[in-house]
PDB file of C-alpha atoms in Angstrom:
ATOM      1  CA  MET A   1      -1.060  14.502 -13.979  1.00 83.00           C
ATOM      2  CA  GLU A   2       1.515  11.808 -14.748  1.00 92.00           C
ATOM      3  CA  ILE A   3       0.915   8.317 -13.354  1.00 96.00           C
ATOM      4  CA  ASN A   4       4.003   6.331 -12.393  1.00 97.00           C
ATOM      5  CA  ARG A   5       2.910   4.243  -9.420  1.00 98.00           C
ATOM      6  CA  ILE A   6      -0.563   2.839  -8.769  1.00 98.00           C
ATOM      7  CA  GLY A   7      -2.046   1.308  -5.646  1.00 98.00           C
ATOM      8  CA  LEU A   8      -4.290  -1.728  -6.076  1.00 98.00           C
ATOM      9  CA  LEU A   9      -6.798  -2.964  -3.514  1.00 98.00           C
ATOM     10  CA  THR A  10      -9.837  -5.201  -3.102  1.00 98.00           C
ATOM     11  CA  SER A  11     -12.596  -4.203  -0.716  1.00 96.00           C
ATOM     12  CA  GLY A  12     -15.967  -5.394   0.535  1.00 92.00           C
ATOM     13  CA  GLY A  13     -17.178  -8.950  -0.003  1.00 93.00           C
ATOM     14  CA  ASP A  14     -14.829 -11.118  -2.045  1.00 96.00           C
ATOM     15  CA  ALA A  15     -15.987 -12.393  -5.440  1.00 97.00           C
ATOM     16  CA  PRO A  16     -14.560 -15.114  -7.706  1.00 97.00           C
ATOM     17  CA  GLY A  17     -12.503 -13.413 -10.403  1.00 98.00           C
ATOM     18  CA  MET A  18     -10.968 -10.720  -8.217  1.00 98.00           C
ATOM     19  CA  ASN A  19      -7.590 -12.421  -8.571  1.00 98.00           C
ATOM     20  CA  SER A  20      -7.969 -12.433 -12.345  1.00 98.00           C
ATOM     21  CA  ALA A  21      -8.572  -8.683 -12.200  1.00 98.00           C
ATOM     22  CA  ILE A  22      -5.507  -8.223  -9.986  1.00 98.00           C
ATOM     23  CA  ARG A  23      -3.429 -10.167 -12.506  1.00 98.00           C
ATOM     24  CA  ALA A  24      -4.709  -8.070 -15.410  1.00 98.00           C
ATOM     25  CA  VAL A  25      -4.021  -4.776 -13.631  1.00 98.00           C
ATOM     26  CA  VAL A  26      -0.477  -5.725 -12.608  1.00 98.00           C
ATOM     27  CA  ARG A  27       0.548  -7.112 -15.980  1.00 98.00           C
ATOM     28  CA  THR A  28      -0.964  -4.210 -17.929  1.00 98.00           C
ATOM     29  CA  ALA A  29       0.848  -1.823 -15.601  1.00 98.00           C
ATOM     30  CA  CYS A  30       4.140  -3.671 -16.100  1.00 98.00           C
ATOM     31  CA  ILE A  31       3.834  -3.540 -19.884  1.00 97.00           C
ATOM     32  CA  ASN A  32       3.278   0.218 -19.636  1.00 98.00           C
ATOM     33  CA  LYS A  33       6.246   0.761 -17.270  1.00 97.00           C
ATOM     34  CA  LEU A  34       4.090   1.528 -14.248  1.00 98.00           C
ATOM     35  CA  GLU A  35       4.848   0.336 -10.732  1.00 98.00           C
ATOM     36  CA  THR A  36       2.103  -1.411  -8.758  1.00 98.00           C
ATOM     37  CA  LEU A  37       1.796  -1.530  -4.998  1.00 98.00           C
ATOM     38  CA  GLY A  38      -0.666  -4.142  -3.794  1.00 98.00           C
ATOM     39  CA  ILE A  39      -2.587  -2.845  -0.764  1.00 98.00           C
ATOM     40  CA  ARG A  40      -3.543  -5.623   1.629  1.00 98.00           C
ATOM     41  CA  ARG A  41      -6.886  -5.647   3.471  1.00 97.00           C
ATOM     42  CA  GLY A  42      -8.607  -2.892   1.527  1.00 97.00           C
ATOM     43  CA  TYR A  43      -8.853   0.649   2.844  1.00 97.00           C
ATOM     44  CA  ASN A  44      -7.746  -0.521   6.285  1.00 96.00           C
ATOM     45  CA  GLY A  45      -4.438  -1.555   4.731  1.00 97.00           C
ATOM     46  CA  LEU A  46      -4.159   1.767   2.949  1.00 97.00           C
ATOM     47  CA  ILE A  47      -4.531   3.643   6.223  1.00 97.00           C
ATOM     48  CA  ASN A  48      -1.846   1.496   7.846  1.00 95.00           C
ATOM     49  CA  GLY A  49       0.536   1.327   4.878  1.00 96.00           C
ATOM     50  CA  ASP A  50       0.168  -2.451   4.520  1.00 97.00           C
ATOM     51  CA  VAL A  51       1.537  -2.730   0.976  1.00 97.00           C
ATOM     52  CA  THR A  52       3.661  -4.991  -1.192  1.00 97.00           C
ATOM     53  CA  GLU A  53       5.337  -4.466  -4.549  1.00 97.00           C
ATOM     54  CA  MET A  54       3.732  -6.496  -7.319  1.00 98.00           C
ATOM     55  CA  GLY A  55       5.391  -7.440 -10.589  1.00 96.00           C
ATOM     56  CA  TYR A  56       4.769  -9.657 -13.588  1.00 93.00           C
ATOM     57  CA  ARG A  57       5.764 -12.898 -11.873  1.00 94.00           C
ATOM     58  CA  ASP A  58       3.914 -12.138  -8.636  1.00 95.00           C
ATOM     59  CA  VAL A  59       0.563 -12.657 -10.338  1.00 97.00           C
ATOM     60  CA  ARG A  60       1.445 -15.819 -12.234  1.00 95.00           C
ATOM     61  CA  GLY A  61      -1.246 -18.511 -11.981  1.00 92.00           C
ATOM     62  CA  LEU A  62      -3.908 -16.331 -10.358  1.00 94.00           C
ATOM     63  CA  ASN A  63      -6.649 -16.904 -12.936  1.00 94.00           C
ATOM     64  CA  HIS A  64      -7.888 -20.150 -11.410  1.00 94.00           C
ATOM     65  CA  MET A  65      -7.887 -18.915  -7.799  1.00 95.00           C
ATOM     66  CA  GLY A  66     -10.994 -17.720  -5.995  1.00 95.00           C
ATOM     67  CA  GLY A  67     -10.938 -15.090  -3.258  1.00 95.00           C
ATOM     68  CA  THR A  68      -8.341 -12.319  -3.334  1.00 97.00           C
ATOM     69  CA  ILE A  69      -4.619 -12.584  -2.627  1.00 97.00           C
ATOM     70  CA  LEU A  70      -4.736  -8.980  -1.377  1.00 98.00           C
ATOM     71  CA  TYR A  71      -7.343  -9.899   1.239  1.00 97.00           C
ATOM     72  CA  THR A  72     -10.324  -7.736   2.047  1.00 93.00           C
ATOM     73  CA  ALA A  73     -11.566  -6.192   5.282  1.00 87.00           C
ATOM     74  CA  ARG A  74     -14.067  -3.681   6.598  1.00 84.00           C
ATOM     75  CA  SER A  75     -12.599  -0.400   7.826  1.00 90.00           C
ATOM     76  CA  PRO A  76     -14.720   1.616  10.262  1.00 91.00           C
ATOM     77  CA  GLU A  77     -11.839   4.100  10.535  1.00 95.00           C
ATOM     78  CA  PHE A  78     -11.943   4.821   6.806  1.00 95.00           C
ATOM     79  CA  GLN A  79     -15.592   5.819   7.144  1.00 93.00           C
ATOM     80  CA  THR A  80     -14.474   8.875   9.098  1.00 96.00           C
ATOM     81  CA  GLU A  81     -13.000  12.045   7.623  1.00 96.00           C
ATOM     82  CA  GLU A  82      -9.890  11.514   9.713  1.00 97.00           C
ATOM     83  CA  GLY A  83      -9.450   8.007   8.328  1.00 97.00           C
ATOM     84  CA  VAL A  84      -9.788   9.143   4.721  1.00 97.00           C
ATOM     85  CA  ALA A  85      -7.267  11.929   5.329  1.00 97.00           C
ATOM     86  CA  LYS A  86      -4.862   9.410   6.835  1.00 97.00           C
ATOM     87  CA  ALA A  87      -5.264   7.092   3.819  1.00 97.00           C
ATOM     88  CA  ALA A  88      -4.619   9.995   1.428  1.00 97.00           C
ATOM     89  CA  LYS A  89      -1.529  10.940   3.421  1.00 97.00           C
ATOM     90  CA  THR A  90      -0.277   7.346   3.135  1.00 97.00           C
ATOM     91  CA  CYS A  91      -0.722   7.509  -0.648  1.00 97.00           C
ATOM     92  CA  LYS A  92       1.373  10.644  -0.844  1.00 96.00           C
ATOM     93  CA  TYR A  93       4.013   9.230   1.498  1.00 96.00           C
ATOM     94  CA  LEU A  94       4.356   6.055  -0.602  1.00 97.00           C
ATOM     95  CA  GLY A  95       4.264   7.949  -3.899  1.00 97.00           C
ATOM     96  CA  ILE A  96       0.997   6.360  -5.022  1.00 98.00           C
ATOM     97  CA  ASP A  97      -0.325   8.522  -7.854  1.00 98.00           C
ATOM     98  CA  ALA A  98      -3.682   6.738  -8.273  1.00 98.00           C
ATOM     99  CA  ILE A  99      -5.731   3.871  -6.859  1.00 98.00           C
ATOM    100  CA  ILE A 100      -7.453   1.011  -8.687  1.00 98.00           C
ATOM    101  CA  CYS A 101     -10.082  -0.481  -6.400  1.00 98.00           C
ATOM    102  CA  ILE A 102     -11.961  -3.725  -7.009  1.00 98.00           C
ATOM    103  CA  GLY A 103     -15.311  -4.181  -5.264  1.00 97.00           C
ATOM    104  CA  GLY A 104     -18.842  -2.813  -5.050  1.00 96.00           C
ATOM    105  CA  ASP A 105     -20.678   0.409  -4.224  1.00 95.00           C
ATOM    106  CA  GLY A 106     -19.017   0.810  -0.818  1.00 95.00           C
ATOM    107  CA  THR A 107     -15.614   0.423  -2.435  1.00 97.00           C
ATOM    108  CA  PHE A 108     -16.412   3.120  -4.983  1.00 97.00           C
ATOM    109  CA  ARG A 109     -17.689   5.491  -2.309  1.00 97.00           C
ATOM    110  CA  GLY A 110     -14.316   5.100  -0.630  1.00 97.00           C
ATOM    111  CA  ALA A 111     -12.586   5.906  -3.910  1.00 97.00           C
ATOM    112  CA  LEU A 112     -14.729   9.016  -4.284  1.00 97.00           C
ATOM    113  CA  ASP A 113     -13.725  10.141  -0.789  1.00 97.00           C
ATOM    114  CA  LEU A 114     -10.063   9.705  -1.709  1.00 97.00           C
ATOM    115  CA  ALA A 115     -10.570  11.683  -4.920  1.00 96.00           C
ATOM    116  CA  LYS A 116     -11.761  14.622  -2.835  1.00 95.00           C
ATOM    117  CA  HIS A 117      -8.356  14.481  -1.131  1.00 96.00           C
ATOM    118  CA  GLY A 118      -6.502  14.581  -4.432  1.00 96.00           C
ATOM    119  CA  ILE A 119      -6.008  10.839  -5.018  1.00 98.00           C
ATOM    120  CA  PRO A 120      -7.510   9.831  -8.396  1.00 97.00           C
ATOM    121  CA  SER A 121      -8.958   6.367  -8.829  1.00 97.00           C
ATOM    122  CA  VAL A 122     -10.652   3.837 -11.094  1.00 98.00           C
ATOM    123  CA  GLY A 123     -13.159   1.271  -9.844  1.00 98.00           C
ATOM    124  CA  ILE A 124     -13.664  -2.278 -11.120  1.00 98.00           C
ATOM    125  CA  PRO A 125     -17.075  -3.782 -10.221  1.00 98.00           C
ATOM    126  CA  ALA A 126     -16.775  -7.163  -8.516  1.00 98.00           C
ATOM    127  CA  THR A 127     -19.683  -8.513  -6.482  1.00 97.00           C
ATOM    128  CA  ILE A 128     -21.702 -11.718  -6.686  1.00 97.00           C
ATOM    129  CA  ASP A 129     -24.903  -9.687  -6.232  1.00 96.00           C
ATOM    130  CA  ASN A 130     -24.537  -8.073  -9.691  1.00 97.00           C
ATOM    131  CA  ASP A 131     -26.131  -4.934  -8.238  1.00 96.00           C
ATOM    132  CA  ILE A 132     -23.845  -2.202  -9.639  1.00 97.00           C
ATOM    133  CA  ALA A 133     -26.196  -0.074 -11.709  1.00 96.00           C
ATOM    134  CA  CYS A 134     -23.740   1.318 -14.258  1.00 97.00           C
ATOM    135  CA  THR A 135     -22.794  -2.121 -15.573  1.00 97.00           C
ATOM    136  CA  ASN A 136     -24.775  -5.055 -16.930  1.00 96.00           C
ATOM    137  CA  TYR A 137     -22.387  -7.492 -15.295  1.00 97.00           C
ATOM    138  CA  THR A 138     -20.092  -7.652 -12.271  1.00 98.00           C
ATOM    139  CA  ILE A 139     -17.154  -9.992 -11.715  1.00 98.00           C
ATOM    140  CA  GLY A 140     -18.129 -13.041  -9.658  1.00 98.00           C
ATOM    141  CA  PHE A 141     -21.810 -13.277 -10.531  1.00 98.00           C
ATOM    142  CA  ASP A 142     -21.529 -16.155 -12.992  1.00 98.00           C
ATOM    143  CA  THR A 143     -19.380 -18.273 -10.678  1.00 98.00           C
ATOM    144  CA  ALA A 144     -21.729 -17.692  -7.736  1.00 98.00           C
ATOM    145  CA  CYS A 145     -24.715 -18.683  -9.886  1.00 98.00           C
ATOM    146  CA  ASN A 146     -23.027 -21.891 -11.004  1.00 97.00           C
ATOM    147  CA  THR A 147     -21.971 -22.764  -7.453  1.00 97.00           C
ATOM    148  CA  ALA A 148     -25.544 -22.356  -6.211  1.00 97.00           C
ATOM    149  CA  ILE A 149     -27.000 -24.268  -9.151  1.00 97.00           C
ATOM    150  CA  GLU A 150     -24.654 -27.208  -8.611  1.00 96.00           C
ATOM    151  CA  ALA A 151     -25.583 -27.399  -4.927  1.00 94.00           C
ATOM    152  CA  ILE A 152     -29.318 -27.179  -5.632  1.00 94.00           C
ATOM    153  CA  ASP A 153     -29.159 -29.821  -8.362  1.00 91.00           C
ATOM    154  CA  LYS A 154     -27.603 -32.209  -5.844  1.00 89.00           C
ATOM    155  CA  LEU A 155     -30.113 -31.233  -3.190  1.00 88.00           C
ATOM    156  CA  ARG A 156     -32.985 -31.889  -5.593  1.00 82.00           C
ATOM    157  CA  ASP A 157     -32.020 -35.554  -5.857  1.00 79.00           C
ATOM    158  CA  THR A 158     -32.672 -36.182  -2.177  1.00 78.00           C
ATOM    159  CA  MET A 159     -35.755 -33.940  -2.098  1.00 75.00           C
ATOM    160  CA  HIS A 160     -37.206 -35.965  -4.965  1.00 72.00           C
ATOM    161  CA  SER A 161     -36.443 -39.233  -3.191  1.00 68.00           C
ATOM    162  CA  HIS A 162     -38.281 -38.130  -0.039  1.00 65.00           C
ATOM    163  CA  GLU A 163     -41.025 -36.126  -1.806  1.00 69.00           C
ATOM    164  CA  ARG A 164     -40.227 -32.984   0.138  1.00 78.00           C
ATOM    165  CA  CYS A 165     -40.315 -29.218  -0.251  1.00 88.00           C
ATOM    166  CA  SER A 166     -36.901 -27.568  -0.346  1.00 92.00           C
ATOM    167  CA  LEU A 167     -36.264 -23.932   0.542  1.00 96.00           C
ATOM    168  CA  VAL A 168     -32.807 -22.696  -0.443  1.00 97.00           C
ATOM    169  CA  GLU A 169     -31.445 -19.330   0.648  1.00 98.00           C
ATOM    170  CA  VAL A 170     -28.974 -17.653  -1.708  1.00 97.00           C
ATOM    171  CA  MET A 171     -27.095 -14.414  -1.114  1.00 96.00           C
ATOM    172  CA  GLY A 172     -28.643 -11.042  -1.862  1.00 95.00           C
ATOM    173  CA  HIS A 173     -29.488  -8.648   0.990  1.00 92.00           C
ATOM    174  CA  ARG A 174     -30.882  -5.904  -1.217  1.00 91.00           C
ATOM    175  CA  ALA A 175     -30.740  -7.447  -4.693  1.00 94.00           C
ATOM    176  CA  GLY A 176     -32.426 -10.528  -6.127  1.00 97.00           C
ATOM    177  CA  HIS A 177     -30.454 -10.929  -9.372  1.00 97.00           C
ATOM    178  CA  LEU A 178     -28.697 -14.053  -8.082  1.00 98.00           C
ATOM    179  CA  ALA A 179     -31.946 -15.600  -6.843  1.00 97.00           C
ATOM    180  CA  VAL A 180     -33.754 -14.976 -10.143  1.00 97.00           C
ATOM    181  CA  TYR A 181     -30.977 -16.420 -12.323  1.00 97.00           C
ATOM    182  CA  VAL A 182     -30.544 -19.440 -10.071  1.00 97.00           C
ATOM    183  CA  GLY A 183     -34.291 -19.974  -9.725  1.00 96.00           C
ATOM    184  CA  ILE A 184     -34.862 -19.988 -13.467  1.00 96.00           C
ATOM    185  CA  SER A 185     -31.873 -22.276 -13.974  1.00 95.00           C
ATOM    186  CA  VAL A 186     -33.090 -24.933 -11.521  1.00 93.00           C
ATOM    187  CA  GLY A 187     -36.768 -24.691 -12.446  1.00 92.00           C
ATOM    188  CA  ALA A 188     -37.910 -23.472  -9.031  1.00 93.00           C
ATOM    189  CA  ASN A 189     -41.598 -23.392  -8.136  1.00 91.00           C
ATOM    190  CA  ALA A 190     -41.195 -19.972  -6.546  1.00 94.00           C
ATOM    191  CA  ILE A 191     -38.485 -17.296  -6.339  1.00 96.00           C
ATOM    192  CA  LEU A 192     -38.620 -14.708  -3.553  1.00 97.00           C
ATOM    193  CA  VAL A 193     -36.580 -11.503  -3.884  1.00 97.00           C
ATOM    194  CA  PRO A 194     -36.327  -8.315  -1.776  1.00 96.00           C
ATOM    195  CA  GLU A 195     -37.356  -6.053  -4.673  1.00 95.00           C
ATOM    196  CA  ARG A 196     -40.779  -7.680  -5.061  1.00 94.00           C
ATOM    197  CA  PRO A 197     -43.110  -8.211  -2.054  1.00 93.00           C
ATOM    198  CA  TYR A 198     -44.682 -11.653  -2.224  1.00 93.00           C
ATOM    199  CA  ASP A 199     -48.156 -12.958  -1.442  1.00 94.00           C
ATOM    200  CA  PHE A 200     -47.893 -16.302   0.344  1.00 94.00           C
ATOM    201  CA  GLU A 201     -51.084 -17.802  -1.051  1.00 94.00           C
ATOM    202  CA  LYS A 202     -50.572 -16.662  -4.625  1.00 92.00           C
ATOM    203  CA  ASP A 203     -46.794 -16.921  -4.956  1.00 92.00           C
ATOM    204  CA  ILE A 204     -46.088 -20.016  -2.865  1.00 94.00           C
ATOM    205  CA  ALA A 205     -49.051 -22.100  -1.688  1.00 92.00           C
ATOM    206  CA  ASP A 206     -51.030 -21.982  -4.960  1.00 90.00           C
ATOM    207  CA  ARG A 207     -47.961 -22.878  -7.007  1.00 90.00           C
ATOM    208  CA  ILE A 208     -47.219 -25.847  -4.784  1.00 88.00           C
ATOM    209  CA  ARG A 209     -50.822 -27.059  -5.066  1.00 88.00           C
ATOM    210  CA  LYS A 210     -50.895 -26.675  -8.859  1.00 85.00           C
ATOM    211  CA  SER A 211     -47.612 -28.531  -9.181  1.00 83.00           C
ATOM    212  CA  ARG A 212     -48.918 -31.350  -6.974  1.00 82.00           C
ATOM    213  CA  ILE A 213     -52.095 -31.674  -9.043  1.00 82.00           C
ATOM    214  CA  GLN A 214     -49.929 -31.933 -12.164  1.00 82.00           C
ATOM    215  CA  GLY A 215     -48.052 -34.842 -10.605  1.00 76.00           C
ATOM    216  CA  ARG A 216     -45.004 -33.207  -9.063  1.00 78.00           C
ATOM    217  CA  THR A 217     -44.006 -34.642  -5.683  1.00 75.00           C
ATOM    218  CA  HIS A 218     -41.131 -32.370  -4.708  1.00 80.00           C
ATOM    219  CA  PHE A 219     -40.943 -28.576  -4.705  1.00 88.00           C
ATOM    220  CA  ASP A 220     -38.113 -26.043  -4.892  1.00 92.00           C
ATOM    221  CA  ILE A 221     -38.305 -22.496  -3.569  1.00 94.00           C
ATOM    222  CA  ILE A 222     -35.380 -20.059  -3.930  1.00 97.00           C
ATOM    223  CA  VAL A 223     -35.187 -17.255  -1.368  1.00 97.00           C
ATOM    224  CA  ALA A 224     -32.822 -14.276  -1.465  1.00 97.00           C
ATOM    225  CA  GLU A 225     -31.460 -13.633   2.033  1.00 96.00           C
ATOM    226  CA  GLY A 226     -32.875 -10.094   2.080  1.00 95.00           C
ATOM    227  CA  VAL A 227     -36.469 -11.372   1.917  1.00 97.00           C
ATOM    228  CA  GLY A 228     -36.625 -12.302   5.599  1.00 93.00           C
ATOM    229  CA  ASP A 229     -36.432 -15.318   7.897  1.00 96.00           C
ATOM    230  CA  ILE A 230     -36.484 -18.395   5.673  1.00 97.00           C
ATOM    231  CA  HIS A 231     -37.400 -20.597   8.649  1.00 97.00           C
ATOM    232  CA  GLN A 232     -40.602 -18.613   9.185  1.00 97.00           C
ATOM    233  CA  ILE A 233     -41.483 -19.138   5.520  1.00 96.00           C
ATOM    234  CA  ALA A 234     -40.873 -22.873   5.950  1.00 96.00           C
ATOM    235  CA  ASN A 235     -43.126 -22.994   9.022  1.00 96.00           C
ATOM    236  CA  HIS A 236     -45.871 -21.187   7.102  1.00 95.00           C
ATOM    237  CA  ILE A 237     -45.637 -23.766   4.320  1.00 94.00           C
ATOM    238  CA  ARG A 238     -45.858 -26.579   6.873  1.00 94.00           C
ATOM    239  CA  GLU A 239     -48.955 -25.060   8.474  1.00 94.00           C
ATOM    240  CA  GLU A 240     -50.788 -24.303   5.228  1.00 91.00           C
ATOM    241  CA  THR A 241     -49.910 -27.314   3.070  1.00 89.00           C
ATOM    242  CA  GLY A 242     -48.982 -30.101   5.446  1.00 88.00           C
ATOM    243  CA  LEU A 243     -45.646 -30.560   3.679  1.00 88.00           C
ATOM    244  CA  ASP A 244     -42.396 -31.117   5.569  1.00 88.00           C
ATOM    245  CA  PRO A 245     -40.091 -28.355   4.247  1.00 93.00           C
ATOM    246  CA  ARG A 246     -36.316 -28.530   4.511  1.00 93.00           C
ATOM    247  CA  VAL A 247     -34.246 -25.338   4.709  1.00 95.00           C
ATOM    248  CA  THR A 248     -30.759 -25.053   3.196  1.00 96.00           C
ATOM    249  CA  ILE A 249     -28.712 -21.861   3.573  1.00 97.00           C
ATOM    250  CA  LEU A 250     -25.869 -21.896   1.067  1.00 96.00           C
ATOM    251  CA  GLY A 251     -24.046 -19.004   2.734  1.00 93.00           C
ATOM    252  CA  HIS A 252     -20.467 -18.105   1.926  1.00 93.00           C
ATOM    253  CA  VAL A 253     -19.853 -21.167  -0.219  1.00 94.00           C
ATOM    254  CA  GLN A 254     -21.260 -18.990  -3.022  1.00 95.00           C
ATOM    255  CA  ARG A 255     -18.314 -16.601  -2.732  1.00 94.00           C
ATOM    256  CA  GLY A 256     -15.644 -19.243  -3.205  1.00 92.00           C
ATOM    257  CA  GLY A 257     -14.472 -21.604  -5.886  1.00 93.00           C
ATOM    258  CA  THR A 258     -12.659 -21.490  -9.188  1.00 97.00           C
ATOM    259  CA  PRO A 259     -13.920 -18.599 -11.351  1.00 98.00           C
ATOM    260  CA  THR A 260     -15.789 -19.483 -14.524  1.00 98.00           C
ATOM    261  CA  ALA A 261     -14.452 -18.531 -17.945  1.00 98.00           C
ATOM    262  CA  ARG A 262     -16.888 -15.610 -18.081  1.00 98.00           C
ATOM    263  CA  ASP A 263     -15.612 -14.171 -14.812  1.00 98.00           C
ATOM    264  CA  ARG A 264     -11.960 -14.667 -15.756  1.00 98.00           C
ATOM    265  CA  VAL A 265     -12.333 -12.980 -19.137  1.00 98.00           C
ATOM    266  CA  THR A 266     -14.502 -10.155 -17.772  1.00 98.00           C
ATOM    267  CA  ALA A 267     -11.953  -9.520 -15.025  1.00 98.00           C
ATOM    268  CA  ALA A 268      -9.097  -9.505 -17.542  1.00 98.00           C
ATOM    269  CA  ARG A 269     -10.847  -7.001 -19.790  1.00 98.00           C
ATOM    270  CA  MET A 270     -11.873  -4.718 -16.928  1.00 98.00           C
ATOM    271  CA  GLY A 271      -8.438  -4.819 -15.292  1.00 98.00           C
ATOM    272  CA  ARG A 272      -6.678  -3.849 -18.498  1.00 98.00           C
ATOM    273  CA  HIS A 273      -9.192  -1.066 -19.185  1.00 98.00           C
ATOM    274  CA  ALA A 274      -8.751   0.368 -15.682  1.00 98.00           C
ATOM    275  CA  VAL A 275      -5.008   0.858 -16.197  1.00 98.00           C
ATOM    276  CA  GLU A 276      -5.534   2.341 -19.643  1.00 98.00           C
ATOM    277  CA  LEU A 277      -7.979   4.882 -18.221  1.00 98.00           C
ATOM    278  CA  LEU A 278      -5.291   6.098 -15.830  1.00 98.00           C
ATOM    279  CA  LEU A 279      -2.743   6.313 -18.651  1.00 97.00           C
ATOM    280  CA  GLU A 280      -5.209   8.403 -20.656  1.00 97.00           C
ATOM    281  CA  GLY A 281      -5.699  10.781 -17.728  1.00 97.00           C
ATOM    282  CA  ARG A 282      -9.309   9.744 -17.240  1.00 98.00           C
ATOM    283  CA  PHE A 283      -9.648   9.657 -13.486  1.00 98.00           C
ATOM    284  CA  ASN A 284     -12.379   8.806 -10.979  1.00 98.00           C
ATOM    285  CA  ARG A 285     -14.190   6.387 -13.258  1.00 98.00           C
ATOM    286  CA  VAL A 286     -15.962   3.046 -12.821  1.00 98.00           C
ATOM    287  CA  VAL A 287     -15.377   0.423 -15.505  1.00 98.00           C
ATOM    288  CA  SER A 288     -18.538  -1.155 -16.891  1.00 98.00           C
ATOM    289  CA  ILE A 289     -19.794  -3.557 -19.521  1.00 97.00           C
ATOM    290  CA  LYS A 290     -22.842  -2.689 -21.591  1.00 92.00           C
ATOM    291  CA  ASP A 291     -24.032  -5.118 -24.247  1.00 90.00           C
ATOM    292  CA  GLY A 292     -20.641  -6.802 -24.194  1.00 91.00           C
ATOM    293  CA  HIS A 293     -18.678  -3.583 -24.735  1.00 96.00           C
ATOM    294  CA  LEU A 294     -16.388  -1.908 -22.214  1.00 97.00           C
ATOM    295  CA  GLN A 295     -17.464   1.530 -21.049  1.00 97.00           C
ATOM    296  CA  ASP A 296     -16.773   3.718 -18.035  1.00 98.00           C
ATOM    297  CA  PHE A 297     -18.702   6.210 -15.932  1.00 98.00           C
ATOM    298  CA  ASP A 298     -17.858   9.024 -13.565  1.00 98.00           C
ATOM    299  CA  ILE A 299     -17.887   7.583 -10.034  1.00 97.00           C
ATOM    300  CA  GLU A 300     -20.482  10.056  -8.764  1.00 97.00           C
ATOM    301  CA  GLU A 301     -22.747   9.306 -11.721  1.00 97.00           C
ATOM    302  CA  ALA A 302     -22.279   5.560 -11.236  1.00 97.00           C
ATOM    303  CA  LEU A 303     -23.175   5.775  -7.548  1.00 97.00           C
ATOM    304  CA  SER A 304     -26.311   7.793  -8.290  1.00 97.00           C
ATOM    305  CA  MET A 305     -27.733   5.104 -10.591  1.00 96.00           C
ATOM    306  CA  LYS A 306     -30.319   2.559  -9.460  1.00 94.00           C
ATOM    307  CA  LYS A 307     -30.534  -1.011 -10.715  1.00 94.00           C
ATOM    308  CA  ASP A 308     -33.767  -2.989 -10.635  1.00 94.00           C
ATOM    309  CA  LEU A 309     -34.383  -6.565 -11.708  1.00 94.00           C
ATOM    310  CA  GLN A 310     -34.769  -7.119 -15.436  1.00 92.00           C
ATOM    311  CA  GLU A 311     -38.504  -7.319 -16.003  1.00 93.00           C
ATOM    312  CA  THR A 312     -38.058  -9.905 -18.740  1.00 93.00           C
ATOM    313  CA  MET A 313     -36.251 -12.153 -16.251  1.00 93.00           C
ATOM    314  CA  VAL A 314     -38.951 -11.683 -13.622  1.00 90.00           C
ATOM    315  CA  GLU A 315     -41.642 -12.502 -16.169  1.00 92.00           C
ATOM    316  CA  THR A 316     -39.725 -15.542 -17.409  1.00 93.00           C
ATOM    317  CA  ALA A 317     -39.459 -16.793 -13.824  1.00 88.00           C
ATOM    318  CA  ARG A 318     -43.190 -16.258 -13.257  1.00 87.00           C
ATOM    319  CA  ILE A 319     -44.240 -18.088 -16.433  1.00 87.00           C
ATOM    320  CA  LEU A 320     -41.908 -21.051 -15.946  1.00 85.00           C
ATOM    321  CA  SER A 321     -42.273 -21.513 -12.186  1.00 75.00           C
ATOM    322  CA  THR A 322     -45.607 -23.362 -12.211  1.00 62.00           C
ATOM    323  CA  GLY A 323     -45.788 -27.079 -12.776  1.00 56.00           C
TER     324      GLY A 323
END
C-alpha cells in the first residue's frame, strides 16, 4: 500500500511535548513528499471531517509550546461501531491513507478499531502518567514531574515555616509512576500509589513519628489521585497524630507548561520514526523507547502488555522516605 497523505491527531489527555511530536511528524512527512492533514479534536474531528492542511511552516516554533495545537476531545460517538465506520469513511473521502495518533492506551484502541476498517495507523505514546507498557518512557512525563517538583519545593518553604504536614495530590488514576518519581525527588516522608495498598500506621503515622523524633518539624506526603480521598487521609493524620495537615491538589497544572528538553527530543525522535514506519509499509504499530533506543510494537501486542511500578524505584522510595 502506497502512502501519500497522512492524517495526524492528538487524543485523550494532553501532555507537554505533543506539539513537538506534531512538528516532527509534519516536517518528516514534508521531506518525504507526503501530505499531512491535521485532524482537530481527536477522533471526534475525524468523524466530522474537521481537518487542516499542515506544511513545513505551519509547525514553526512549536517545540516550546505545551498542550496541542490540534486540540483534543473525548468522542463517545467514536466508541460505537457506527462512529468508527463513519471515521473510516471520512478517511477514504479525504484521501487519508494512514493515521498517526498521539496519545495513550485509549488513543491506540481507537487506532486499532480504524485498522479493522482498513485504515492503517501508527501510535506515538504521550501521557504524563507514563503508563504505556510497551515503552519505558512516554512524552510529557518529565515535564509533569518537574512541574510538580517545582510546586512542592515552594510549598515546602511555607510548611517548614509553620511546622506542618503537607499532603500533595499528583495525577495518576491507575498508575503511580508520577507520584513515585516526584516523591523521591522531593524527599517525601510517604508516597501513596494505587498499585500498592498502604497501611496507615506503618506507611504514614510511624514515618511521621520517626521523623519527628529525629528532629524534623514538617512532613511531606505525596498521594496519587487514584489512591482515594486525600482529605480523608488528612483527617486520619489529624486524629492520630495531632498534626494540622494541609492538602494541596496540583490538578491540571501538571499537564501544562513548556516541555523539558527530554520531552522535546523524545517527541522529535518518535514523530520522525512514526512517519518512517509508514514509508516502510509497517502499519498498525506503536512507537516505543527501550533503554534509549527506538523500537515499535504491534498495536494489539502493545495493548495487551501490563506495566507495573519499577520495584527498584519503590524500594528506593521506601528506604529514603524515613527521617
